């Protein structure tokens, strides 16, 4: 039987390729990754890699971001239909309409968006730097797209700003309701509840800590607490159970499983490297302005 992990390592060397994997990827995929992290970390890495090919184990907008930041490299998305329903809630035309409605207001764009949308915006952000990015802008009024939950979280951290929000949301994080938080708090009264800012505002208000996937992992690994409740995709819980077997981790909601992130298997990474599939291309007419918005974000923090 073919040992897929060994085959992947061999193909990586032959193709001068590196594998990037988001924290939500399956363990088997993370095990062959050269870099694992949250969206911000992976964007920074993608901009500065020394290789010919990047295999992006994640969803389409992440691979597109890598291609925009590294246009001379081949960027492969192992599962071509691994998308993001949140990114699909908005088009470039929607952003142009918002700009017409709010002239002079800069547009901050969560990286969970298409290249077409990024191209219409002034600066990108991820969940780990959204507050810093919005705070860095001199204008009081700021258009924030497409995640309305993350936008609400930012608005609450920066009361001096006036945010115009889009109504997009992550369908996976939006499953968590305040009743789930109340129930799990009653079941585990001593456990800290950590949530991603893509959760609904009434859920975030009940949590003990809010942060990106990497920030949740850092908090859970470094804090003194022995029991923690994880309010983001189950991949983070798997990482934590592996890295801190001495602690107890519970998932805030059984539905915290992103079907798109879970599409990529070891076989998908192997096939991507073997057949050089599925190559991401971004028209330079969109990639140019999208790159400016991404680089501006990388310069803020
Ligand atoms: P991070 O910025 O925490 O990696 O989150 C990305 C994402 O898509 C969360 O659902």
PDB file of C-alpha atoms and ligand atoms in Angstrom:
ATOM      1  CA  UNK A   1       0.000   0.000   0.000  1.00  0.00           C
ATOM      2  CA  UNK A   2       1.228   3.481  -0.853  1.00  0.00           C
ATOM      3  CA  UNK A   3       2.278   5.468   2.191  1.00  0.00           C
ATOM      4  CA  UNK A   4       0.588   8.762   1.369  1.00  0.00           C
ATOM      5  CA  UNK A   5       2.540  10.804   3.884  1.00  0.00           C
ATOM      6  CA  UNK A   6       5.866   9.600   2.484  1.00  0.00           C
ATOM      7  CA  UNK A   7       4.636  10.197  -1.073  1.00  0.00           C
ATOM      8  CA  UNK A   8       3.577  13.736  -0.156  1.00  0.00           C
ATOM      9  CA  UNK A   9       6.973  14.473   1.389  1.00  0.00           C
ATOM     10  CA  UNK A  10       8.700  13.159  -1.765  1.00  0.00           C
ATOM     11  CA  UNK A  11       6.478  15.245  -4.067  1.00  0.00           C
ATOM     12  CA  UNK A  12       7.033  18.327  -1.910  1.00  0.00           C
ATOM     13  CA  UNK A  13      10.785  17.971  -2.419  1.00  0.00           C
ATOM     14  CA  UNK A  14      10.469  17.264  -6.170  1.00  0.00           C
ATOM     15  CA  UNK A  15       8.158  20.219  -6.757  1.00  0.00           C
ATOM     16  CA  UNK A  16       9.879  22.555  -4.304  1.00  0.00           C
ATOM     17  CA  UNK A  17       6.487  22.873  -2.618  1.00  0.00           C
ATOM     18  CA  UNK A  18       5.344  23.861   0.853  1.00  0.00           C
ATOM     19  CA  UNK A  19       2.020  22.996   2.456  1.00  0.00           C
ATOM     20  CA  UNK A  20       0.107  25.603   4.464  1.00  0.00           C
ATOM     21  CA  UNK A  21      -2.800  24.425   6.620  1.00  0.00           C
ATOM     22  CA  UNK A  22      -5.410  26.364   8.560  1.00  0.00           C
ATOM     23  CA  UNK A  23      -6.121  25.440  12.186  1.00  0.00           C
ATOM     24  CA  UNK A  24      -9.469  23.952  11.084  1.00  0.00           C
ATOM     25  CA  UNK A  25      -7.902  21.326   8.806  1.00  0.00           C
ATOM     26  CA  UNK A  26      -8.094  17.621   9.652  1.00  0.00           C
ATOM     27  CA  UNK A  27      -5.231  16.254  11.777  1.00  0.00           C
ATOM     28  CA  UNK A  28      -4.019  14.080   8.877  1.00  0.00           C
ATOM     29  CA  UNK A  29      -3.595  17.215   6.748  1.00  0.00           C
ATOM     30  CA  UNK A  30      -1.934  19.228   9.524  1.00  0.00           C
ATOM     31  CA  UNK A  31       0.564  16.390   9.904  1.00  0.00           C
ATOM     32  CA  UNK A  32       1.961  17.007   6.396  1.00  0.00           C
ATOM     33  CA  UNK A  33       1.864  20.815   6.686  1.00  0.00           C
ATOM     34  CA  UNK A  34       4.965  22.991   6.874  1.00  0.00           C
ATOM     35  CA  UNK A  35       3.035  25.883   8.407  1.00  0.00           C
ATOM     36  CA  UNK A  36      -0.180  25.741  10.468  1.00  0.00           C
ATOM     37  CA  UNK A  37      -2.015  28.729  11.851  1.00  0.00           C
ATOM     38  CA  UNK A  38      -4.776  31.291  11.696  1.00  0.00           C
ATOM     39  CA  UNK A  39      -5.614  33.401   8.652  1.00  0.00           C
ATOM     40  CA  UNK A  40      -3.300  36.261   9.608  1.00  0.00           C
ATOM     41  CA  UNK A  41      -0.272  34.064  10.265  1.00  0.00           C
ATOM     42  CA  UNK A  42      -0.814  32.157   7.011  1.00  0.00           C
ATOM     43  CA  UNK A  43      -1.174  35.401   4.992  1.00  0.00           C
ATOM     44  CA  UNK A  44       2.116  36.687   6.414  1.00  0.00           C
ATOM     45  CA  UNK A  45       3.817  33.370   5.663  1.00  0.00           C
ATOM     46  CA  UNK A  46       2.374  33.193   2.127  1.00  0.00           C
ATOM     47  CA  UNK A  47       3.835  36.602   1.319  1.00  0.00           C
ATOM     48  CA  UNK A  48       7.398  35.505   2.133  1.00  0.00           C
ATOM     49  CA  UNK A  49       7.845  31.861   1.202  1.00  0.00           C
ATOM     50  CA  UNK A  50      10.913  30.535  -0.556  1.00  0.00           C
ATOM     51  CA  UNK A  51       9.414  27.826  -2.808  1.00  0.00           C
ATOM     52  CA  UNK A  52       7.877  27.331  -6.259  1.00  0.00           C
ATOM     53  CA  UNK A  53       4.530  25.877  -5.238  1.00  0.00           C
ATOM     54  CA  UNK A  54       2.214  26.547  -2.305  1.00  0.00           C
ATOM     55  CA  UNK A  55      -0.408  23.909  -1.479  1.00  0.00           C
ATOM     56  CA  UNK A  56      -3.035  25.771   0.524  1.00  0.00           C
ATOM     57  CA  UNK A  57      -5.029  23.386   2.679  1.00  0.00           C
ATOM     58  CA  UNK A  58      -7.920  25.582   3.592  1.00  0.00           C
ATOM     59  CA  UNK A  59     -10.694  27.253   1.633  1.00  0.00           C
ATOM     60  CA  UNK A  60     -10.661  29.191  -1.632  1.00  0.00           C
ATOM     61  CA  UNK A  61     -10.295  32.731  -0.262  1.00  0.00           C
ATOM     62  CA  UNK A  62      -7.156  31.654   1.639  1.00  0.00           C
ATOM     63  CA  UNK A  63      -5.532  30.153  -1.456  1.00  0.00           C
ATOM     64  CA  UNK A  64      -6.564  33.236  -3.452  1.00  0.00           C
ATOM     65  CA  UNK A  65      -4.949  35.470  -0.823  1.00  0.00           C
ATOM     66  CA  UNK A  66      -1.727  33.459  -1.109  1.00  0.00           C
ATOM     67  CA  UNK A  67      -1.796  33.810  -4.920  1.00  0.00           C
ATOM     68  CA  UNK A  68      -2.416  37.561  -4.715  1.00  0.00           C
ATOM     69  CA  UNK A  69       0.514  37.968  -2.308  1.00  0.00           C
ATOM     70  CA  UNK A  70       2.793  35.579  -4.237  1.00  0.00           C
ATOM     71  CA  UNK A  71       1.772  36.012  -7.889  1.00  0.00           C
ATOM     72  CA  UNK A  72       4.878  34.285  -9.257  1.00  0.00           C
ATOM     73  CA  UNK A  73       4.232  31.051  -7.390  1.00  0.00           C
ATOM     74  CA  UNK A  74       1.945  28.188  -8.308  1.00  0.00           C
ATOM     75  CA  UNK A  75      -0.807  28.059  -5.679  1.00  0.00           C
ATOM     76  CA  UNK A  76      -2.848  24.869  -5.411  1.00  0.00           C
ATOM     77  CA  UNK A  77      -6.161  24.384  -3.601  1.00  0.00           C
ATOM     78  CA  UNK A  78      -6.476  20.618  -2.990  1.00  0.00           C
ATOM     79  CA  UNK A  79     -10.299  20.634  -3.041  1.00  0.00           C
ATOM     80  CA  UNK A  80     -11.525  22.997  -5.754  1.00  0.00           C
ATOM     81  CA  UNK A  81     -14.994  23.434  -4.222  1.00  0.00           C
ATOM     82  CA  UNK A  82     -13.800  24.211  -0.682  1.00  0.00           C
ATOM     83  CA  UNK A  83     -15.497  27.599  -0.456  1.00  0.00           C
ATOM     84  CA  UNK A  84     -16.721  29.965   2.241  1.00  0.00           C
ATOM     85  CA  UNK A  85     -20.454  30.808   2.420  1.00  0.00           C
ATOM     86  CA  UNK A  86     -19.571  33.988   4.344  1.00  0.00           C
ATOM     87  CA  UNK A  87     -17.359  35.190   1.463  1.00  0.00           C
ATOM     88  CA  UNK A  88     -20.234  34.452  -0.923  1.00  0.00           C
ATOM     89  CA  UNK A  89     -22.600  36.888   0.856  1.00  0.00           C
ATOM     90  CA  UNK A  90     -21.111  39.935  -0.908  1.00  0.00           C
ATOM     91  CA  UNK A  91     -19.996  40.980  -4.394  1.00  0.00           C
ATOM     92  CA  UNK A  92     -17.809  43.777  -5.698  1.00  0.00           C
ATOM     93  CA  UNK A  93     -21.008  45.511  -6.850  1.00  0.00           C
ATOM     94  CA  UNK A  94     -22.362  45.448  -3.281  1.00  0.00           C
ATOM     95  CA  UNK A  95     -19.186  47.158  -2.030  1.00  0.00           C
ATOM     96  CA  UNK A  96     -19.437  49.809  -4.769  1.00  0.00           C
ATOM     97  CA  UNK A  97     -23.047  50.475  -3.690  1.00  0.00           C
ATOM     98  CA  UNK A  98     -21.964  50.864  -0.036  1.00  0.00           C
ATOM     99  CA  UNK A  99     -19.258  53.345  -1.094  1.00  0.00           C
ATOM    100  CA  UNK A 100     -21.844  55.383  -3.011  1.00  0.00           C
ATOM    101  CA  UNK A 101     -24.131  55.392   0.044  1.00  0.00           C
ATOM    102  CA  UNK A 102     -21.304  56.434   2.411  1.00  0.00           C
ATOM    103  CA  UNK A 103     -18.951  58.670   0.404  1.00  0.00           C
ATOM    104  CA  UNK A 104     -15.545  59.185   2.027  1.00  0.00           C
ATOM    105  CA  UNK A 105     -15.846  56.217   4.377  1.00  0.00           C
ATOM    106  CA  UNK A 106     -12.936  53.761   3.932  1.00  0.00           C
ATOM    107  CA  UNK A 107     -13.792  50.075   3.455  1.00  0.00           C
ATOM    108  CA  UNK A 108     -12.271  47.412   5.696  1.00  0.00           C
ATOM    109  CA  UNK A 109     -12.598  43.932   4.289  1.00  0.00           C
ATOM    110  CA  UNK A 110     -12.357  40.732   6.314  1.00  0.00           C
ATOM    111  CA  UNK A 111     -10.082  38.326   4.404  1.00  0.00           C
ATOM    112  CA  UNK A 112     -13.003  35.870   4.224  1.00  0.00           C
ATOM    113  CA  UNK A 113     -13.972  37.470   0.912  1.00  0.00           C
ATOM    114  CA  UNK A 114     -13.334  37.062  -2.818  1.00  0.00           C
ATOM    115  CA  UNK A 115     -10.532  38.795  -4.722  1.00  0.00           C
ATOM    116  CA  UNK A 116     -13.238  40.856  -6.490  1.00  0.00           C
ATOM    117  CA  UNK A 117     -14.439  42.204  -3.119  1.00  0.00           C
ATOM    118  CA  UNK A 118     -10.927  42.811  -1.767  1.00  0.00           C
ATOM    119  CA  UNK A 119     -10.158  44.787  -4.937  1.00  0.00           C
ATOM    120  CA  UNK A 120     -12.908  47.285  -4.041  1.00  0.00           C
ATOM    121  CA  UNK A 121     -11.625  47.907  -0.515  1.00  0.00           C
ATOM    122  CA  UNK A 122      -9.022  50.057   1.204  1.00  0.00           C
ATOM    123  CA  UNK A 123      -7.570  47.596   3.679  1.00  0.00           C
ATOM    124  CA  UNK A 124      -8.062  43.979   4.680  1.00  0.00           C
ATOM    125  CA  UNK A 125      -8.213  42.497   8.171  1.00  0.00           C
ATOM    126  CA  UNK A 126      -8.409  39.100   9.824  1.00  0.00           C
ATOM    127  CA  UNK A 127     -10.113  38.193  13.078  1.00  0.00           C
ATOM    128  CA  UNK A 128      -6.840  38.691  14.980  1.00  0.00           C
ATOM    129  CA  UNK A 129      -6.148  42.241  13.798  1.00  0.00           C
ATOM    130  CA  UNK A 130      -9.597  43.679  12.908  1.00  0.00           C
ATOM    131  CA  UNK A 131      -9.678  46.040  15.911  1.00  0.00           C
ATOM    132  CA  UNK A 132      -6.132  47.309  15.211  1.00  0.00           C
ATOM    133  CA  UNK A 133      -6.883  47.778  11.509  1.00  0.00           C
ATOM    134  CA  UNK A 134     -10.060  49.810  12.093  1.00  0.00           C
ATOM    135  CA  UNK A 135      -8.340  51.813  14.864  1.00  0.00           C
ATOM    136  CA  UNK A 136      -5.493  52.649  12.460  1.00  0.00           C
ATOM    137  CA  UNK A 137      -7.829  54.587  10.150  1.00  0.00           C
ATOM    138  CA  UNK A 138      -8.183  58.338  10.722  1.00  0.00           C
ATOM    139  CA  UNK A 139     -11.829  58.429   9.604  1.00  0.00           C
ATOM    140  CA  UNK A 140     -14.611  58.068  12.175  1.00  0.00           C
ATOM    141  CA  UNK A 141     -17.023  56.344   9.793  1.00  0.00           C
ATOM    142  CA  UNK A 142     -15.803  53.010   8.400  1.00  0.00           C
ATOM    143  CA  UNK A 143     -17.547  50.466   6.161  1.00  0.00           C
ATOM    144  CA  UNK A 144     -16.844  46.927   7.404  1.00  0.00           C
ATOM    145  CA  UNK A 145     -17.568  43.864   5.213  1.00  0.00           C
ATOM    146  CA  UNK A 146     -18.674  41.099   5.022  1.00  0.00           C
ATOM    147  CA  UNK A 147     -18.915  39.649   8.567  1.00  0.00           C
ATOM    148  CA  UNK A 148     -21.540  41.523  10.588  1.00  0.00           C
ATOM    149  CA  UNK A 149     -20.695  39.604  13.777  1.00  0.00           C
ATOM    150  CA  UNK A 150     -16.996  40.455  13.613  1.00  0.00           C
ATOM    151  CA  UNK A 151     -17.961  44.025  12.672  1.00  0.00           C
ATOM    152  CA  UNK A 152     -20.201  44.282  15.739  1.00  0.00           C
ATOM    153  CA  UNK A 153     -17.340  42.996  17.926  1.00  0.00           C
ATOM    154  CA  UNK A 154     -14.978  45.641  16.475  1.00  0.00           C
ATOM    155  CA  UNK A 155     -17.587  48.390  16.922  1.00  0.00           C
ATOM    156  CA  UNK A 156     -17.933  47.499  20.615  1.00  0.00           C
ATOM    157  CA  UNK A 157     -14.142  47.675  21.132  1.00  0.00           C
ATOM    158  CA  UNK A 158     -13.958  51.056  19.377  1.00  0.00           C
ATOM    159  CA  UNK A 159     -16.949  53.134  20.541  1.00  0.00           C
ATOM    160  CA  UNK A 160     -15.361  56.247  19.023  1.00  0.00           C
ATOM    161  CA  UNK A 161     -15.881  54.779  15.533  1.00  0.00           C
ATOM    162  CA  UNK A 162     -19.077  54.564  13.505  1.00  0.00           C
ATOM    163  CA  UNK A 163     -19.156  51.255  11.631  1.00  0.00           C
ATOM    164  CA  UNK A 164     -21.390  50.550   8.670  1.00  0.00           C
ATOM    165  CA  UNK A 165     -21.874  46.773   8.700  1.00  0.00           C
ATOM    166  CA  UNK A 166     -22.735  44.187   6.076  1.00  0.00           C
ATOM    167  CA  UNK A 167     -25.059  41.352   7.121  1.00  0.00           C
ATOM    168  CA  UNK A 168     -22.783  38.378   6.301  1.00  0.00           C
ATOM    169  CA  UNK A 169     -22.115  35.671   8.878  1.00  0.00           C
ATOM    170  CA  UNK A 170     -20.309  32.348   9.133  1.00  0.00           C
ATOM    171  CA  UNK A 171     -23.023  29.679   9.084  1.00  0.00           C
ATOM    172  CA  UNK A 172     -20.966  27.405  11.334  1.00  0.00           C
ATOM    173  CA  UNK A 173     -20.295  29.950  14.114  1.00  0.00           C
ATOM    174  CA  UNK A 174     -23.828  31.365  13.809  1.00  0.00           C
ATOM    175  CA  UNK A 175     -25.251  28.032  14.999  1.00  0.00           C
ATOM    176  CA  UNK A 176     -24.242  28.845  18.581  1.00  0.00           C
ATOM    177  CA  UNK A 177     -27.091  30.499  20.511  1.00  0.00           C
ATOM    178  CA  UNK A 178     -27.032  32.161  23.959  1.00  0.00           C
ATOM    179  CA  UNK A 179     -28.976  29.180  25.346  1.00  0.00           C
ATOM    180  CA  UNK A 180     -26.040  26.906  24.420  1.00  0.00           C
ATOM    181  CA  UNK A 181     -23.664  29.129  26.381  1.00  0.00           C
ATOM    182  CA  UNK A 182     -26.005  29.201  29.400  1.00  0.00           C
ATOM    183  CA  UNK A 183     -26.378  25.406  29.302  1.00  0.00           C
ATOM    184  CA  UNK A 184     -22.664  24.639  29.056  1.00  0.00           C
ATOM    185  CA  UNK A 185     -21.888  27.176  31.800  1.00  0.00           C
ATOM    186  CA  UNK A 186     -24.376  25.360  34.044  1.00  0.00           C
ATOM    187  CA  UNK A 187     -22.811  21.979  33.122  1.00  0.00           C
ATOM    188  CA  UNK A 188     -19.203  23.144  33.650  1.00  0.00           C
ATOM    189  CA  UNK A 189     -19.357  26.144  35.990  1.00  0.00           C
ATOM    190  CA  UNK A 190     -15.554  26.323  36.466  1.00  0.00           C
ATOM    191  CA  UNK A 191     -14.631  26.180  32.761  1.00  0.00           C
ATOM    192  CA  UNK A 192     -13.710  29.336  30.835  1.00  0.00           C
ATOM    193  CA  UNK A 193     -15.651  29.886  27.601  1.00  0.00           C
ATOM    194  CA  UNK A 194     -13.525  30.991  24.615  1.00  0.00           C
ATOM    195  CA  UNK A 195     -15.250  32.089  21.409  1.00  0.00           C
ATOM    196  CA  UNK A 196     -14.357  33.296  17.932  1.00  0.00           C
ATOM    197  CA  UNK A 197     -15.639  36.800  17.017  1.00  0.00           C
ATOM    198  CA  UNK A 198     -17.581  35.223  14.130  1.00  0.00           C
ATOM    199  CA  UNK A 199     -20.059  34.060  16.818  1.00  0.00           C
ATOM    200  CA  UNK A 200     -23.213  36.146  17.256  1.00  0.00           C
ATOM    201  CA  UNK A 201     -22.905  39.275  19.454  1.00  0.00           C
ATOM    202  CA  UNK A 202     -25.182  37.855  22.194  1.00  0.00           C
ATOM    203  CA  UNK A 203     -22.910  34.788  22.375  1.00  0.00           C
ATOM    204  CA  UNK A 204     -19.715  36.876  22.440  1.00  0.00           C
ATOM    205  CA  UNK A 205     -21.218  38.956  25.280  1.00  0.00           C
ATOM    206  CA  UNK A 206     -21.521  35.812  27.433  1.00  0.00           C
ATOM    207  CA  UNK A 207     -17.984  34.479  26.773  1.00  0.00           C
ATOM    208  CA  UNK A 208     -14.883  34.895  28.943  1.00  0.00           C
ATOM    209  CA  UNK A 209     -12.509  35.431  26.024  1.00  0.00           C
ATOM    210  CA  UNK A 210     -12.912  36.309  22.343  1.00  0.00           C
ATOM    211  CA  UNK A 211     -10.168  35.802  19.767  1.00  0.00           C
ATOM    212  CA  UNK A 212      -8.977  34.319  16.502  1.00  0.00           C
ATOM    213  CA  UNK A 213      -8.258  30.597  16.268  1.00  0.00           C
ATOM    214  CA  UNK A 214      -4.583  31.177  17.120  1.00  0.00           C
ATOM    215  CA  UNK A 215      -5.496  33.479  20.016  1.00  0.00           C
ATOM    216  CA  UNK A 216      -7.923  30.875  21.408  1.00  0.00           C
ATOM    217  CA  UNK A 217      -5.208  28.198  21.153  1.00  0.00           C
ATOM    218  CA  UNK A 218      -2.653  30.451  22.878  1.00  0.00           C
ATOM    219  CA  UNK A 219      -5.068  31.373  25.671  1.00  0.00           C
ATOM    220  CA  UNK A 220      -6.124  27.740  26.234  1.00  0.00           C
ATOM    221  CA  UNK A 221      -2.542  26.436  26.247  1.00  0.00           C
ATOM    222  CA  UNK A 222      -1.047  29.143  28.438  1.00  0.00           C
ATOM    223  CA  UNK A 223      -3.762  29.898  31.009  1.00  0.00           C
ATOM    224  CA  UNK A 224      -3.862  28.186  34.391  1.00  0.00           C
ATOM    225  CA  UNK A 225      -7.384  26.850  33.784  1.00  0.00           C
ATOM    226  CA  UNK A 226      -7.695  23.086  33.488  1.00  0.00           C
ATOM    227  CA  UNK A 227     -11.139  23.058  31.807  1.00  0.00           C
ATOM    228  CA  UNK A 228     -11.968  25.157  28.773  1.00  0.00           C
ATOM    229  CA  UNK A 229     -14.919  25.396  26.426  1.00  0.00           C
ATOM    230  CA  UNK A 230     -14.039  26.036  22.794  1.00  0.00           C
ATOM    231  CA  UNK A 231     -16.427  28.208  20.787  1.00  0.00           C
ATOM    232  CA  UNK A 232     -14.952  27.804  17.332  1.00  0.00           C
ATOM    233  CA  UNK A 233     -14.534  25.075  14.726  1.00  0.00           C
ATOM    234  CA  UNK A 234     -13.765  21.602  16.109  1.00  0.00           C
ATOM    235  CA  UNK A 235     -10.283  21.540  14.486  1.00  0.00           C
ATOM    236  CA  UNK A 236      -9.082  23.896  17.219  1.00  0.00           C
ATOM    237  CA  UNK A 237     -10.371  21.511  19.886  1.00  0.00           C
ATOM    238  CA  UNK A 238      -8.488  18.615  18.233  1.00  0.00           C
ATOM    239  CA  UNK A 239      -5.233  20.625  18.221  1.00  0.00           C
ATOM    240  CA  UNK A 240      -5.669  21.504  21.884  1.00  0.00           C
ATOM    241  CA  UNK A 241      -6.451  17.957  22.984  1.00  0.00           C
ATOM    242  CA  UNK A 242      -3.236  16.846  21.269  1.00  0.00           C
ATOM    243  CA  UNK A 243      -1.027  19.639  22.623  1.00  0.00           C
ATOM    244  CA  UNK A 244      -2.405  19.674  26.194  1.00  0.00           C
ATOM    245  CA  UNK A 245      -3.564  16.172  27.128  1.00  0.00           C
ATOM    246  CA  UNK A 246      -3.465  17.256  30.787  1.00  0.00           C
ATOM    247  CA  UNK A 247      -6.414  19.657  30.246  1.00  0.00           C
ATOM    248  CA  UNK A 248     -10.114  19.125  29.524  1.00  0.00           C
ATOM    249  CA  UNK A 249     -11.610  20.722  26.428  1.00  0.00           C
ATOM    250  CA  UNK A 250     -15.286  20.774  25.470  1.00  0.00           C
ATOM    251  CA  UNK A 251     -16.937  21.989  22.268  1.00  0.00           C
ATOM    252  CA  UNK A 252     -19.457  24.777  22.849  1.00  0.00           C
ATOM    253  CA  UNK A 253     -21.838  23.389  20.197  1.00  0.00           C
ATOM    254  CA  UNK A 254     -21.787  20.020  18.377  1.00  0.00           C
ATOM    255  CA  UNK A 255     -22.430  21.797  15.061  1.00  0.00           C
ATOM    256  CA  UNK A 256     -19.083  23.650  15.122  1.00  0.00           C
ATOM    257  CA  UNK A 257     -17.779  21.700  12.130  1.00  0.00           C
ATOM    258  CA  UNK A 258     -16.980  23.609   8.921  1.00  0.00           C
ATOM    259  CA  UNK A 259     -17.934  21.286   6.029  1.00  0.00           C
ATOM    260  CA  UNK A 260     -15.712  23.184   3.596  1.00  0.00           C
ATOM    261  CA  UNK A 261     -12.608  22.988   5.777  1.00  0.00           C
ATOM    262  CA  UNK A 262     -13.215  19.288   6.268  1.00  0.00           C
ATOM    263  CA  UNK A 263     -13.273  18.522   2.525  1.00  0.00           C
ATOM    264  CA  UNK A 264      -9.471  18.344   2.287  1.00  0.00           C
ATOM    265  CA  UNK A 265      -8.044  14.891   3.027  1.00  0.00           C
ATOM    266  CA  UNK A 266      -4.550  13.489   2.778  1.00  0.00           C
ATOM    267  CA  UNK A 267      -5.571  12.101  -0.639  1.00  0.00           C
ATOM    268  CA  UNK A 268      -6.511  15.628  -1.792  1.00  0.00           C
ATOM    269  CA  UNK A 269      -3.081  17.014  -0.848  1.00  0.00           C
ATOM    270  CA  UNK A 270      -1.389  14.092  -2.579  1.00  0.00           C
ATOM    271  CA  UNK A 271      -3.461  14.507  -5.761  1.00  0.00           C
ATOM    272  CA  UNK A 272      -2.812  18.270  -5.759  1.00  0.00           C
ATOM    273  CA  UNK A 273       0.945  17.720  -5.719  1.00  0.00           C
ATOM    274  CA  UNK A 274       0.889  14.810  -8.168  1.00  0.00           C
ATOM    275  CA  UNK A 275      -1.318  16.474 -10.803  1.00  0.00           C
ATOM    276  CA  UNK A 276      -0.455  20.104 -10.019  1.00  0.00           C
ATOM    277  CA  UNK A 277      -4.161  20.746  -9.325  1.00  0.00           C
ATOM    278  CA  UNK A 278      -6.234  22.904  -8.671  1.00  0.00           C
ATOM    279  CA  UNK A 279      -4.284  25.991  -9.692  1.00  0.00           C
ATOM    280  CA  UNK A 280      -5.535  29.335  -8.427  1.00  0.00           C
ATOM    281  CA  UNK A 281      -5.446  32.218 -10.899  1.00  0.00           C
ATOM    282  CA  UNK A 282      -6.434  35.794 -10.105  1.00  0.00           C
ATOM    283  CA  UNK A 283      -6.746  38.352 -12.892  1.00  0.00           C
ATOM    284  CA  UNK A 284      -4.129  41.075 -12.315  1.00  0.00           C
ATOM    285  CA  UNK A 285      -6.856  43.719 -12.744  1.00  0.00           C
ATOM    286  CA  UNK A 286      -8.321  42.420  -9.455  1.00  0.00           C
ATOM    287  CA  UNK A 287      -5.110  41.107  -7.897  1.00  0.00           C
ATOM    288  CA  UNK A 288      -3.392  44.532  -8.064  1.00  0.00           C
ATOM    289  CA  UNK A 289      -5.893  46.474  -5.924  1.00  0.00           C
ATOM    290  CA  UNK A 290      -6.561  43.426  -3.708  1.00  0.00           C
ATOM    291  CA  UNK A 291      -2.803  43.150  -3.069  1.00  0.00           C
ATOM    292  CA  UNK A 292      -2.649  46.806  -2.004  1.00  0.00           C
ATOM    293  CA  UNK A 293      -5.427  46.170   0.555  1.00  0.00           C
ATOM    294  CA  UNK A 294      -3.665  43.061   1.871  1.00  0.00           C
ATOM    295  CA  UNK A 295      -0.221  44.679   2.066  1.00  0.00           C
ATOM    296  CA  UNK A 296      -1.707  47.673   3.856  1.00  0.00           C
ATOM    297  CA  UNK A 297      -3.078  45.213   6.448  1.00  0.00           C
ATOM    298  CA  UNK A 298       0.313  43.495   6.816  1.00  0.00           C
ATOM    299  CA  UNK A 299       1.897  46.903   7.468  1.00  0.00           C
ATOM    300  CA  UNK A 300      -0.495  47.774  10.343  1.00  0.00           C
ATOM    301  CA  UNK A 301       0.638  45.067  12.725  1.00  0.00           C
TER     302      UNK A 301
HETATM  303  P1  LIG B   1      -8.967  32.912  11.881  1.00  0.00           P
HETATM  304  O1  LIG B   1      -8.678  34.304  11.461  1.00  0.00           O
HETATM  305  O2  LIG B   1      -9.107  32.785  13.364  1.00  0.00           O
HETATM  306  O3  LIG B   1      -8.013  31.961  11.293  1.00  0.00           O
HETATM  307  O4  LIG B   1     -10.408  32.504  11.366  1.00  0.00           O
HETATM  308  C1  LIG B   1     -10.648  32.247  10.037  1.00  0.00           C
HETATM  309  C2  LIG B   1     -11.998  31.763   9.828  1.00  0.00           C
HETATM  310  O5  LIG B   1     -12.427  31.602   8.721  1.00  0.00           O
HETATM  311  C3  LIG B   1     -12.829  31.540  11.010  1.00  0.00           C
HETATM  312  O6  LIG B   1     -14.000  30.886  10.693  1.00  0.00           O
END
